[in-house]
PDB file of C-alpha atoms in Angstrom:
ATOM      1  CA  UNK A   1     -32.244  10.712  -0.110  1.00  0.00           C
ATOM      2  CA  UNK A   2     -33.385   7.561   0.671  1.00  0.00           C
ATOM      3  CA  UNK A   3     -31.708   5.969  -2.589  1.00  0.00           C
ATOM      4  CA  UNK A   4     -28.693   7.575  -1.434  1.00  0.00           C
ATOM      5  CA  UNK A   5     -29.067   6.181   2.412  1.00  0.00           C
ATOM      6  CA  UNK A   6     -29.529   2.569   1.072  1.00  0.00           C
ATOM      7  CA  UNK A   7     -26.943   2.470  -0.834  1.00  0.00           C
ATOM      8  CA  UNK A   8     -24.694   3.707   1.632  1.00  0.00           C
ATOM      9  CA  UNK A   9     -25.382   1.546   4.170  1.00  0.00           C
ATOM     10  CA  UNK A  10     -24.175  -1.433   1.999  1.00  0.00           C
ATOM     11  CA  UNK A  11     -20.709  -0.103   2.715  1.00  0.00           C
ATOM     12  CA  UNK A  12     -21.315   0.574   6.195  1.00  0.00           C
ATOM     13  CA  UNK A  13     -22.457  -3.067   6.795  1.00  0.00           C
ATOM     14  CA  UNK A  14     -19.632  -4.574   5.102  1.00  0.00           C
ATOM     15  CA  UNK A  15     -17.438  -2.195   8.014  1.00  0.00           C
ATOM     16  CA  UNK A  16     -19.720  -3.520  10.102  1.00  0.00           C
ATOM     17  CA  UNK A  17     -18.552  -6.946   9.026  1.00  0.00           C
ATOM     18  CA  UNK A  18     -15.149  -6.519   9.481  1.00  0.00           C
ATOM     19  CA  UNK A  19     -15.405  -5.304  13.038  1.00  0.00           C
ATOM     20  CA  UNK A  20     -17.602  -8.215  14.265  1.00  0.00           C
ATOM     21  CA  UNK A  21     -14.628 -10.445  12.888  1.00  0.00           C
ATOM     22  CA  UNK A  22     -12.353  -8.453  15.218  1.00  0.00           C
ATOM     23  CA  UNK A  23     -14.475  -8.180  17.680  1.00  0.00           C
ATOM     24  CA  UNK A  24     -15.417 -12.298  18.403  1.00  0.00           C
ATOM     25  CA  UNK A  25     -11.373 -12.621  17.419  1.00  0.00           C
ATOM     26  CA  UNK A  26     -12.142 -14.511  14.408  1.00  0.00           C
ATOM     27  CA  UNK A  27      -8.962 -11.511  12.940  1.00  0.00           C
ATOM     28  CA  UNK A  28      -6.963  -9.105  14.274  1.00  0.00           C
ATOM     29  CA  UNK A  29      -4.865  -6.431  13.158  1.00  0.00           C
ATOM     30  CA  UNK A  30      -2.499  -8.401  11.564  1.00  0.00           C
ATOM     31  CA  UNK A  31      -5.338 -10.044   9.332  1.00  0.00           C
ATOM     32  CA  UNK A  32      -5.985  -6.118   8.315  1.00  0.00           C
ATOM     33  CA  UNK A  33      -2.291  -5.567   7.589  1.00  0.00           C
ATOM     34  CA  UNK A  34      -2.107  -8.739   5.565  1.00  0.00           C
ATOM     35  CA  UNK A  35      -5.490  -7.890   3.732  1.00  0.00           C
ATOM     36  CA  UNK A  36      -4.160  -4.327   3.089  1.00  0.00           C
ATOM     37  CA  UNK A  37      -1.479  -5.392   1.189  1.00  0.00           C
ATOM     38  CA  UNK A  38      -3.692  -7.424  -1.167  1.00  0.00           C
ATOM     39  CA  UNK A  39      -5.763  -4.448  -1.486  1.00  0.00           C
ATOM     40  CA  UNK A  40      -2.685  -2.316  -2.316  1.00  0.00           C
ATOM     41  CA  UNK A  41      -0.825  -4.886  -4.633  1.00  0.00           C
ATOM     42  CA  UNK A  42      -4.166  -6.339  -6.511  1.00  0.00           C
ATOM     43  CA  UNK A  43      -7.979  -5.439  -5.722  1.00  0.00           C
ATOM     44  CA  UNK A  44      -7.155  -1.734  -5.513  1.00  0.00           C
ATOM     45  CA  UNK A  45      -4.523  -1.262  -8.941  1.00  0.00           C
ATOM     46  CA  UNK A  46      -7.185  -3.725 -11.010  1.00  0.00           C
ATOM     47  CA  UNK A  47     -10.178  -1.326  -9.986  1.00  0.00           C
ATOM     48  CA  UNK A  48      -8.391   1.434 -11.492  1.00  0.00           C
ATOM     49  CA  UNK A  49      -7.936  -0.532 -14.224  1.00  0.00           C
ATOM     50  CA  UNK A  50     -11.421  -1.601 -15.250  1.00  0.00           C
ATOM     51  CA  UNK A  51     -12.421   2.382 -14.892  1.00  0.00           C
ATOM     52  CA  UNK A  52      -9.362   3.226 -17.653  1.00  0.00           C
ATOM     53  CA  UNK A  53     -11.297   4.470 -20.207  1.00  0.00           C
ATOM     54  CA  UNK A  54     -13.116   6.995 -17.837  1.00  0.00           C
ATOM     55  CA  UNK A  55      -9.517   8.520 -17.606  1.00  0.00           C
ATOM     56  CA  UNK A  56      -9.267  11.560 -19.771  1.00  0.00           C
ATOM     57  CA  UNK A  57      -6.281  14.521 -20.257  1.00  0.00           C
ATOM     58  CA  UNK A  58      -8.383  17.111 -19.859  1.00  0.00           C
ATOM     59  CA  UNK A  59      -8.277  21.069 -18.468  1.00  0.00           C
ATOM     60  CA  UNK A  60      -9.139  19.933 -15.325  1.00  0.00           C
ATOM     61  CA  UNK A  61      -6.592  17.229 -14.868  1.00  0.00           C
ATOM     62  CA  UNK A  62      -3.894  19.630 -13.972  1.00  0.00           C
ATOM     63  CA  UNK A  63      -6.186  21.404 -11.600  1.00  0.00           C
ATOM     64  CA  UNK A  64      -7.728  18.873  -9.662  1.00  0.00           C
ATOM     65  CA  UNK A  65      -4.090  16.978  -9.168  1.00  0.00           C
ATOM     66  CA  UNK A  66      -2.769  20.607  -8.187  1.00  0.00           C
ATOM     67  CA  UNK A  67      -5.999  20.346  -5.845  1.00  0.00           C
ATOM     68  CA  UNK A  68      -4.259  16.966  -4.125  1.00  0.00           C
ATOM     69  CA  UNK A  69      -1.392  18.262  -3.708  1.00  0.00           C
ATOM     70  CA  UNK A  70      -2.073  21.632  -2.088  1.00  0.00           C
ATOM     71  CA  UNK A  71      -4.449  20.447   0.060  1.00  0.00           C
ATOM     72  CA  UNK A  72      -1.833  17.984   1.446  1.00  0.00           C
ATOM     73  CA  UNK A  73       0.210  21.316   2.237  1.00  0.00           C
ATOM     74  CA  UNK A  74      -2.587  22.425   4.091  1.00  0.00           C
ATOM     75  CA  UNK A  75      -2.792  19.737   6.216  1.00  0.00           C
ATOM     76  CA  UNK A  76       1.259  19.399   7.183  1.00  0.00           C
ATOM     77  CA  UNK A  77       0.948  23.200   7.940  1.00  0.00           C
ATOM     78  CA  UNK A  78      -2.659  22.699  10.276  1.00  0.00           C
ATOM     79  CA  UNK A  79      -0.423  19.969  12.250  1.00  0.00           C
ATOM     80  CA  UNK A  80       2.708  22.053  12.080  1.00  0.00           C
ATOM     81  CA  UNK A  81       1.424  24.841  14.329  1.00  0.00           C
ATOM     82  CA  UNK A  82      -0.856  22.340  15.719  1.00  0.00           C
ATOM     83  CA  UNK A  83       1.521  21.937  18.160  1.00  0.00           C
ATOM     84  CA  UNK A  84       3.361  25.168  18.593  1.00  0.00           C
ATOM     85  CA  UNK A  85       5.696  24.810  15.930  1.00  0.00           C
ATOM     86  CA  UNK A  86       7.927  22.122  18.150  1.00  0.00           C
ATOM     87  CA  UNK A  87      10.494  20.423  16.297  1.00  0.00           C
ATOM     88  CA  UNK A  88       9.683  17.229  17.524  1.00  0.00           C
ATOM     89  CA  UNK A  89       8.356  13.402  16.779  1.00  0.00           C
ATOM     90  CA  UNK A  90       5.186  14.141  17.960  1.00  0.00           C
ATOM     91  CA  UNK A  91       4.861  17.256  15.863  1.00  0.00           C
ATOM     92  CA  UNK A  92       5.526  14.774  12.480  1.00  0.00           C
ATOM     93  CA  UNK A  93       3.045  12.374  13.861  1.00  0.00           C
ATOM     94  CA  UNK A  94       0.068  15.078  13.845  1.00  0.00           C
ATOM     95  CA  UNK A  95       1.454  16.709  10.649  1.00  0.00           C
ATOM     96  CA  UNK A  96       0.877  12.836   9.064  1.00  0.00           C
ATOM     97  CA  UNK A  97      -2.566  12.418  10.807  1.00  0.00           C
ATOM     98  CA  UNK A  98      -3.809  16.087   9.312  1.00  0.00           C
ATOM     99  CA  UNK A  99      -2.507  15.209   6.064  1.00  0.00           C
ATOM    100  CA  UNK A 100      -3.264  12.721   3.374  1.00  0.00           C
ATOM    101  CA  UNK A 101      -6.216  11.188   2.238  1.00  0.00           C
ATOM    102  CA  UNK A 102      -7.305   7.006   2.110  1.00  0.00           C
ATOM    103  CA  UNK A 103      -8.893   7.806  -0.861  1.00  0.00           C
ATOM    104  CA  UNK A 104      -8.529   4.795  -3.094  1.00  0.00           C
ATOM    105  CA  UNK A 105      -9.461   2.033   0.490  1.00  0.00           C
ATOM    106  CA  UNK A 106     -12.462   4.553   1.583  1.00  0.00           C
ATOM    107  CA  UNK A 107     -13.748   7.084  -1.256  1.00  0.00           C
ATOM    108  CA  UNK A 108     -13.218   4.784  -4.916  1.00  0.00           C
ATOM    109  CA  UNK A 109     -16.148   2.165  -3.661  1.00  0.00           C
ATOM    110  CA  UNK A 110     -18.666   5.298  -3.164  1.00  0.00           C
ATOM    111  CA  UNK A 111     -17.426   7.171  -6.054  1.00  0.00           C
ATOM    112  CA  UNK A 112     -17.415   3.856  -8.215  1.00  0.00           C
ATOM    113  CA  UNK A 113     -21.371   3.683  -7.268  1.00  0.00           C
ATOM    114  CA  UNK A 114     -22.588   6.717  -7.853  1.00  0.00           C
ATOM    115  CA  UNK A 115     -20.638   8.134 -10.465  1.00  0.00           C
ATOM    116  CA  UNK A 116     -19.519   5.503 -12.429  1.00  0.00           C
ATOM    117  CA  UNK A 117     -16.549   5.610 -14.552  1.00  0.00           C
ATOM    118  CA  UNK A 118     -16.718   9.500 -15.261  1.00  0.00           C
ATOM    119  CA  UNK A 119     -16.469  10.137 -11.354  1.00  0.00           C
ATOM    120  CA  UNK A 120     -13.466   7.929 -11.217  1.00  0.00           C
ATOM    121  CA  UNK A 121     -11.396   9.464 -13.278  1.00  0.00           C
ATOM    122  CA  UNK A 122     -11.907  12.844 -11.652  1.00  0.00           C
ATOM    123  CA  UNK A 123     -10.820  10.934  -8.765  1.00  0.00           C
ATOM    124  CA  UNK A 124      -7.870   9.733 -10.120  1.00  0.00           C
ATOM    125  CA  UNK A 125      -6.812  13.716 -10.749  1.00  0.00           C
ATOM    126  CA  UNK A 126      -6.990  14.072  -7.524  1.00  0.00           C
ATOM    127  CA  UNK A 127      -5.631  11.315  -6.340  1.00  0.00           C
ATOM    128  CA  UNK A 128      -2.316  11.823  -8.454  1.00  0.00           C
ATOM    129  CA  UNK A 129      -1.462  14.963  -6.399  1.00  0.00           C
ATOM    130  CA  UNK A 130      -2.455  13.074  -3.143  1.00  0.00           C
ATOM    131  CA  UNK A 131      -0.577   9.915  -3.652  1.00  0.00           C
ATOM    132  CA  UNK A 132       2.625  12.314  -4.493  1.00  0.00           C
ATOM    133  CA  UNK A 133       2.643  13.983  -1.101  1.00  0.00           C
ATOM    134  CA  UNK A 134       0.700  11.356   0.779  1.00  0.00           C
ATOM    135  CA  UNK A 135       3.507   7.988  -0.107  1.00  0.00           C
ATOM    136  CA  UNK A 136       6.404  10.510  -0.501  1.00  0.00           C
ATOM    137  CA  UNK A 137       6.404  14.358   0.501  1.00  0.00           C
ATOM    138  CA  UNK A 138       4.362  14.365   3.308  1.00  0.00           C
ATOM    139  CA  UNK A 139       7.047  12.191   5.048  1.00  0.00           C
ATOM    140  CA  UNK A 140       9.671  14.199   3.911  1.00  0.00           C
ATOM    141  CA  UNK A 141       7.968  16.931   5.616  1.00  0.00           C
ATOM    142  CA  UNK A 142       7.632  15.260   8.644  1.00  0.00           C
ATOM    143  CA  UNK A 143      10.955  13.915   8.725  1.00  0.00           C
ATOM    144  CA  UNK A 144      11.934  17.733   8.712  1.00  0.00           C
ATOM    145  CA  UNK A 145      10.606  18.250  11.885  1.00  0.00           C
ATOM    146  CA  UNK A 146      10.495  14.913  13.690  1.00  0.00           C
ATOM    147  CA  UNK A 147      14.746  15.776  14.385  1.00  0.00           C
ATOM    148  CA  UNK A 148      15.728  12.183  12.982  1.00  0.00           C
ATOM    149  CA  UNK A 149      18.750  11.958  11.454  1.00  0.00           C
ATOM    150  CA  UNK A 150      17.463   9.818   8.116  1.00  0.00           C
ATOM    151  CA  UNK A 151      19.075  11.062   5.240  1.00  0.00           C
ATOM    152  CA  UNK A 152      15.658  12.079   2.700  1.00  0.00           C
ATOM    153  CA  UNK A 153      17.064  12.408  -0.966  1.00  0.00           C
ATOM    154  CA  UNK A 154      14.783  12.771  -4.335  1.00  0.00           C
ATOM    155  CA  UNK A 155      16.195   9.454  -4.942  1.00  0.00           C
ATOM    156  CA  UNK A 156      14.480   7.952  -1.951  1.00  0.00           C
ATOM    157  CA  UNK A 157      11.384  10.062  -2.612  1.00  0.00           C
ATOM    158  CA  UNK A 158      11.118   8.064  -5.886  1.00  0.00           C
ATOM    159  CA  UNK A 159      11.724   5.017  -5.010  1.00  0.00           C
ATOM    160  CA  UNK A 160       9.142   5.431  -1.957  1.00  0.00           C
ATOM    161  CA  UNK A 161       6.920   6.277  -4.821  1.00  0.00           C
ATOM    162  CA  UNK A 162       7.624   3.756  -7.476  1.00  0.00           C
ATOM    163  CA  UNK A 163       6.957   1.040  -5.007  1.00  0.00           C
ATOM    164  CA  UNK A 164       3.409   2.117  -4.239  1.00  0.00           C
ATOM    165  CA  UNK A 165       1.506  -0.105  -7.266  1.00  0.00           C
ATOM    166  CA  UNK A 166      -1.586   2.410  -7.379  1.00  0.00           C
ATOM    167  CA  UNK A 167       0.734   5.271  -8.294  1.00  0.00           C
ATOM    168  CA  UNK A 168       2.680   3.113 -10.642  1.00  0.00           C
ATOM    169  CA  UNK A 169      -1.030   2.480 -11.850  1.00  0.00           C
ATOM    170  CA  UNK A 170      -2.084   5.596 -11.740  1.00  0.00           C
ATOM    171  CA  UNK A 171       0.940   7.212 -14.092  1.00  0.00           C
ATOM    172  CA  UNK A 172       0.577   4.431 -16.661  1.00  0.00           C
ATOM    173  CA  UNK A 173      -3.145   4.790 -16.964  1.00  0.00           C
ATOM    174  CA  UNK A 174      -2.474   8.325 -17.485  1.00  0.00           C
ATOM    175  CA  UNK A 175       0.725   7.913 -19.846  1.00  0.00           C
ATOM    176  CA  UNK A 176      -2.167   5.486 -22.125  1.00  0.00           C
ATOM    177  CA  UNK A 177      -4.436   8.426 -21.707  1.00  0.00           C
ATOM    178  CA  UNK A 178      -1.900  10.913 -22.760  1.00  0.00           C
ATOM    179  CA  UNK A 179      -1.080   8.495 -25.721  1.00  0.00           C
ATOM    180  CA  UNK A 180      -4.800   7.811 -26.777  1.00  0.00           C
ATOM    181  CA  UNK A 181      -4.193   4.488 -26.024  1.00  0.00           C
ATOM    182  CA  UNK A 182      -6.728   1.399 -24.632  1.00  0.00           C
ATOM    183  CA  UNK A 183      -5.683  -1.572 -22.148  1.00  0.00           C
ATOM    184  CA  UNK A 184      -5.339  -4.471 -24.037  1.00  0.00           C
ATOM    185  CA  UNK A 185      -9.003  -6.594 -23.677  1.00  0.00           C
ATOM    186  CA  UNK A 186      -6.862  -9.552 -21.361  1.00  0.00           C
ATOM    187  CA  UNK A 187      -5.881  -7.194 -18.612  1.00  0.00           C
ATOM    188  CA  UNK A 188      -9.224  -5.223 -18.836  1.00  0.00           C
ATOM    189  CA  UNK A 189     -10.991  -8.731 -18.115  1.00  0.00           C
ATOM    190  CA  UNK A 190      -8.799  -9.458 -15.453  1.00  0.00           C
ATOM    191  CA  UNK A 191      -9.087  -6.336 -13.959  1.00  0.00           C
ATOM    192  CA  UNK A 192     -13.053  -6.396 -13.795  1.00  0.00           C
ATOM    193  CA  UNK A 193     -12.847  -9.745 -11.796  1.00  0.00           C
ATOM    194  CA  UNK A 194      -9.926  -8.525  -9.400  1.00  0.00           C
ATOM    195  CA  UNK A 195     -10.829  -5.072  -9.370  1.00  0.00           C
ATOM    196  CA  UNK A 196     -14.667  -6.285  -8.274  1.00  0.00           C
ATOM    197  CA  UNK A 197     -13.187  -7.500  -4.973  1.00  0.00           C
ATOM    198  CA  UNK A 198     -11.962  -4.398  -4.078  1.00  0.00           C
ATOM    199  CA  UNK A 199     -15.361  -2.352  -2.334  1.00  0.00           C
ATOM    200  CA  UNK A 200     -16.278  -5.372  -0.077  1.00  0.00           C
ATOM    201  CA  UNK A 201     -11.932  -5.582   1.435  1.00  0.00           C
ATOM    202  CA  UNK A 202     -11.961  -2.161   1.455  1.00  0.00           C
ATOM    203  CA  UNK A 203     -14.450  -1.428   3.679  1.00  0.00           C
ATOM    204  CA  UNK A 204     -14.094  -5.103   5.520  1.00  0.00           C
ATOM    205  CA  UNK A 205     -10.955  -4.050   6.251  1.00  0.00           C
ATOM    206  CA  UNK A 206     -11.818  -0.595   8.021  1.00  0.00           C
ATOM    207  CA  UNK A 207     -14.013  -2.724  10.077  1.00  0.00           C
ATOM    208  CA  UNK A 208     -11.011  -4.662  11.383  1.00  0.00           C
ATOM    209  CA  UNK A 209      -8.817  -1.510  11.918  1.00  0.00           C
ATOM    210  CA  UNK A 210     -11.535   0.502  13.651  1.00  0.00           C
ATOM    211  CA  UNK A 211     -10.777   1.517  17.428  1.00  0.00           C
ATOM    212  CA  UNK A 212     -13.257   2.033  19.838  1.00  0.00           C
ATOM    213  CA  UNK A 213     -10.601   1.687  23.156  1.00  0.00           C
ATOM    214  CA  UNK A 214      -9.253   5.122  23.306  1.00  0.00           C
ATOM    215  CA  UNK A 215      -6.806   5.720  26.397  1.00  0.00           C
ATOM    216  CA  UNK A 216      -8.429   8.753  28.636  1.00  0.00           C
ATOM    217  CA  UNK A 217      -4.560  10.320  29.136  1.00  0.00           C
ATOM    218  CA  UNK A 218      -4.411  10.821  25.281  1.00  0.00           C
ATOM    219  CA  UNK A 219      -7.956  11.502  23.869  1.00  0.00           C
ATOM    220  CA  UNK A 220      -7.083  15.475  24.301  1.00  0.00           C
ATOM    221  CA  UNK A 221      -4.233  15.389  21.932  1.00  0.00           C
ATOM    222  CA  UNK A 222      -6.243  12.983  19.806  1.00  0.00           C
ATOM    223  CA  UNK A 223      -9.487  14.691  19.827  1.00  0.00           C
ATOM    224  CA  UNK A 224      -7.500  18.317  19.077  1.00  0.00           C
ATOM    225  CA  UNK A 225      -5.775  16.349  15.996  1.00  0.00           C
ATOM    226  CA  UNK A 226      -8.932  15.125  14.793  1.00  0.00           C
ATOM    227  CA  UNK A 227     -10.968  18.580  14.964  1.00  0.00           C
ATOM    228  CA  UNK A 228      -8.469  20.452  13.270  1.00  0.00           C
ATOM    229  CA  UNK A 229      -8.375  18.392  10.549  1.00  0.00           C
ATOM    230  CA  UNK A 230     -12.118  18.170  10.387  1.00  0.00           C
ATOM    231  CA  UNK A 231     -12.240  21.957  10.371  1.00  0.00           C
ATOM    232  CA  UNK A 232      -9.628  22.281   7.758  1.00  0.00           C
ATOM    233  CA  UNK A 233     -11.473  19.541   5.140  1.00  0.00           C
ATOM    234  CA  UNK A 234     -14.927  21.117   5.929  1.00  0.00           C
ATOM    235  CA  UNK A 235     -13.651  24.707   5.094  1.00  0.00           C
ATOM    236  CA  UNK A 236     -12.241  23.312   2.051  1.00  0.00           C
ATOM    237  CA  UNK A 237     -15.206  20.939   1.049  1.00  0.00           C
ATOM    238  CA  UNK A 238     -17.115  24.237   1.474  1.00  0.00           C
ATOM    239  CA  UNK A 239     -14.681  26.286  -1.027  1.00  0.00           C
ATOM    240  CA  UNK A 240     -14.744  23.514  -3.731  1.00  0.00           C
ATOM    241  CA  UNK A 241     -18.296  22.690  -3.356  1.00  0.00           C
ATOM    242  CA  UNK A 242     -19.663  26.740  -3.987  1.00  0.00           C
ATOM    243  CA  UNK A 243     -16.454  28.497  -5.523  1.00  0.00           C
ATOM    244  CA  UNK A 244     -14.319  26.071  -7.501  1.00  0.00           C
ATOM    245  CA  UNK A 245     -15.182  26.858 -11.346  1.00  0.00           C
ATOM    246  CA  UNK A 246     -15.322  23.248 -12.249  1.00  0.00           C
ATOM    247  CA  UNK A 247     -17.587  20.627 -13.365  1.00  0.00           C
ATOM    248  CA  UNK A 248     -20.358  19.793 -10.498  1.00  0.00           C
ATOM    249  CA  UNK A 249     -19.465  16.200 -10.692  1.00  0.00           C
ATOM    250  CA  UNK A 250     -15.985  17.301 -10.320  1.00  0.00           C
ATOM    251  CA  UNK A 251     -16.592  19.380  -7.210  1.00  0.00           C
ATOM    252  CA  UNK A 252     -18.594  16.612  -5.546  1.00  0.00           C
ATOM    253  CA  UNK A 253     -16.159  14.273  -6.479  1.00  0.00           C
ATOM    254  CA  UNK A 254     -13.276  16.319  -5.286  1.00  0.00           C
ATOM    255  CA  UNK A 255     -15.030  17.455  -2.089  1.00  0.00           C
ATOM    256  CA  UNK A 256     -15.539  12.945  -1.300  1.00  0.00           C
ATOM    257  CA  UNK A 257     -11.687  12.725  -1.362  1.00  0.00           C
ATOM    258  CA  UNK A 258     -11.248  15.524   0.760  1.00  0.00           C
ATOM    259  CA  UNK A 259     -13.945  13.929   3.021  1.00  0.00           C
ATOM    260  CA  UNK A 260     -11.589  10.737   3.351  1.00  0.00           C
ATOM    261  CA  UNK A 261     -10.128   9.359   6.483  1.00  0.00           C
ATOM    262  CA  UNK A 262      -6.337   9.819   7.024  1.00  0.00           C
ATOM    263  CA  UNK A 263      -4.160   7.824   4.649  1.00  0.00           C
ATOM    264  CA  UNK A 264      -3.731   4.173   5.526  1.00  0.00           C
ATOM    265  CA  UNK A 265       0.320   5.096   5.273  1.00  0.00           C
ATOM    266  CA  UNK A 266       0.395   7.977   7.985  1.00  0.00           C
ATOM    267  CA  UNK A 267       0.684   5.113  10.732  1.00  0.00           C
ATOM    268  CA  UNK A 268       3.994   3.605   9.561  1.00  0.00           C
ATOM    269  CA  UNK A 269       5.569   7.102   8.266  1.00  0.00           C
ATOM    270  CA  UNK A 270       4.972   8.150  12.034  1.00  0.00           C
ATOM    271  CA  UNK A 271       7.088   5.528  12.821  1.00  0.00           C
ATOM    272  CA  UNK A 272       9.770   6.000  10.658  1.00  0.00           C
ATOM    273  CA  UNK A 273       9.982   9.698  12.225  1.00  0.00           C
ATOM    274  CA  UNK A 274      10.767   8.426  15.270  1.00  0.00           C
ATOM    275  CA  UNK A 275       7.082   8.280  16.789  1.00  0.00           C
ATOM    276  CA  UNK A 276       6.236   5.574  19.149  1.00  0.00           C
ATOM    277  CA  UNK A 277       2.839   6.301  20.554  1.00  0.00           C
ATOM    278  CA  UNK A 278      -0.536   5.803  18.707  1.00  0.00           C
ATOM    279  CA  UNK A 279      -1.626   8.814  18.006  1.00  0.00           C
ATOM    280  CA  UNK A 280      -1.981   8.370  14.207  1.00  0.00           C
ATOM    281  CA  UNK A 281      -3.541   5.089  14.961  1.00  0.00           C
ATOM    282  CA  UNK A 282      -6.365   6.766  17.291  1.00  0.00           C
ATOM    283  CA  UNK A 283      -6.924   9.856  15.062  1.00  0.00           C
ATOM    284  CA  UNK A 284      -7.320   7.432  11.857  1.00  0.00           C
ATOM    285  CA  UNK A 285     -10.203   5.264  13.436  1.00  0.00           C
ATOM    286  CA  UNK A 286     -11.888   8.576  14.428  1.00  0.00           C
ATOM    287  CA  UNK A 287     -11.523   9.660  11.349  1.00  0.00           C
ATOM    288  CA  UNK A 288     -13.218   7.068   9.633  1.00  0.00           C
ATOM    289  CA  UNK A 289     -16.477   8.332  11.765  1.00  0.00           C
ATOM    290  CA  UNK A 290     -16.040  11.747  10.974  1.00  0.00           C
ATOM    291  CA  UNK A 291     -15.589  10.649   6.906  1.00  0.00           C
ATOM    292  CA  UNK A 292     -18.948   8.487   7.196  1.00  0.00           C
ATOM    293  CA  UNK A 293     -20.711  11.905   8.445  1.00  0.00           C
ATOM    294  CA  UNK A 294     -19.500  14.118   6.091  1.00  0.00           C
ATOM    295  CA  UNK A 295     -19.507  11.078   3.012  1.00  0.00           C
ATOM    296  CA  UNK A 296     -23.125  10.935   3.806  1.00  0.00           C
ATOM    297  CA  UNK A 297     -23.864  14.805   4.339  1.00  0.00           C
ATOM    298  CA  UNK A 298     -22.423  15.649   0.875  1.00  0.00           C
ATOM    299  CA  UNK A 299     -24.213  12.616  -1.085  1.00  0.00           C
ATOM    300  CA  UNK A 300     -27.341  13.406   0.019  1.00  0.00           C
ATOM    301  CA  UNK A 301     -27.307  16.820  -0.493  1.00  0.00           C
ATOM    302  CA  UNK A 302     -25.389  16.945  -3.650  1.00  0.00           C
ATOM    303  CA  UNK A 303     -25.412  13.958  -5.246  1.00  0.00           C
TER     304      UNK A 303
END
């Protein structure tokens, strides 16, 4: 336990990190957005990457990216009746802050860790299914019911999709899988030094997006958001943990990524339903507490 504790709290000092810089105004929020997108475009595709060889087609490939996916569905419907069923903006923006997972900013560093290559590439079964819905259906879904007048088409879907690099990454690295092929030996080295970056900005990062000023008017709608999805991951943690006739570093793994705050995305998708409040904002700096709990809980009890 105490292994597990000390190793943890690496990660939670480098959030700690990245909130003191926000906090003494050395960044803001823009900083975050600006590191983000070196996270997404470099640090975050390279330490995928340098785990490639973990990555193997297996029974439980199809399973555990079914797993991303469904659980994803879960979440849209927990926000859909969330709020009475109401065809509405705000309806979308709860749907996007029950759904998704931030698994590859939040989850890969712990995962990466204590489980080493194997536990990545479980995590990368997963995370197929969850980058699907999470940078492409979910906001389809919530467009649905957000009454914007966008036109959604599969051809929109994909190219949503084939503009997020760790999905690119993810279906090549499983395409060289499928093929029994390696990485060539120049990428893999440049992918260890990039791809060694990507813990520390990760979890720097949270630091700078964490939110401690909530606004009294809207903590009940924020609070409600962030319980049901708390209930909903915890029944489900529970499920894959005792019943899920998989591996056990599988079901650990699994249940980490459903442990994960809500995806970095959900914010801007809101948005882009019509959404102007910060809801999705609020609920994904809560949920970053909640994730630390349960990350925690499940390590040192499983692990």
């Amino acid at each position: 336990m105490i292994s597990v504790i000390e190793k943890t709290s690496t990660y939670l000092l480098f959030i700690m990190f990245g909130y003191a810089f926000k906090y003494f105004n050395i960044l803001d929020k823009d900083d975050a957005n600006k590191l983000g997108k070196i996270i997404v475009l470099v640090t975050l595709p390279a330490a995928l990457i340098k785990n490639a060889d973990s990555i193997v087609i297996q029974k439980e490939t199809l399973l555990l990216a079914s797993l991303g996916i469904v659980t994803n569905m879960f979440g849209l419907l927990t926000g859909f009746f969330l709020n009475h069923r109401e065809r509405s903006a705000k309806t979308a923006a709860i749907m996007l802050s029950t759904a998704s997972y931030n698994i590859g900013n939040f989850v890969l560093p712990f995962v990466e860790m204590f489980f080493g290559g194997v536990g990545v590439g479980y995590l990368c079964m997963f995370d197929c299914g969850n980058a699907l819905m999470g940078l492409g259906l979910n906001l389809v879904a919530a467009q649905s019911v957000s009454m914007k007048t966008m036109r959604v088409s599969l051809r929109s879907i994909l190219k949503t999709l084939l503009k997020s690099a760790p999905f690119v990454t993810y279906v090549l690295l499983f395409v060289f899988a499928f093929l029994n092929l390696s990485v060539p030996s120049y990428i893999m080295d440049v992918a260890n030094v990039a791809g060694g970056g990507n813990s520390f900005l990760s979890m720097f990062m949270i630091g700078l997006l964490i939110r401690l000023d909530l606004p009294k008017e809207k903590l009940k709608a924020i609070y409600k958001t962030v319980w049901a999805r708390t209930l909903l991951n915890t029944a489900l943690i529970v499920l894959i943990l005792f019943f899920m006739p998989i591996p056990a570093t599988a079901r650990i793994v699994t249940a980490l990524c459903i442990a994960s705050p809500v995806g970095s995305i959900s914010p801007i998708y809101a948005m882009q339903c019509g959404y102007k409040g910060d809801l999705v904002g609020m609920a994904s700096s809560l949920s970053i507490f909640v994730s630390i709990v349960q990350i925690l809980a499940i390590l040192i009890i499983f692990a």
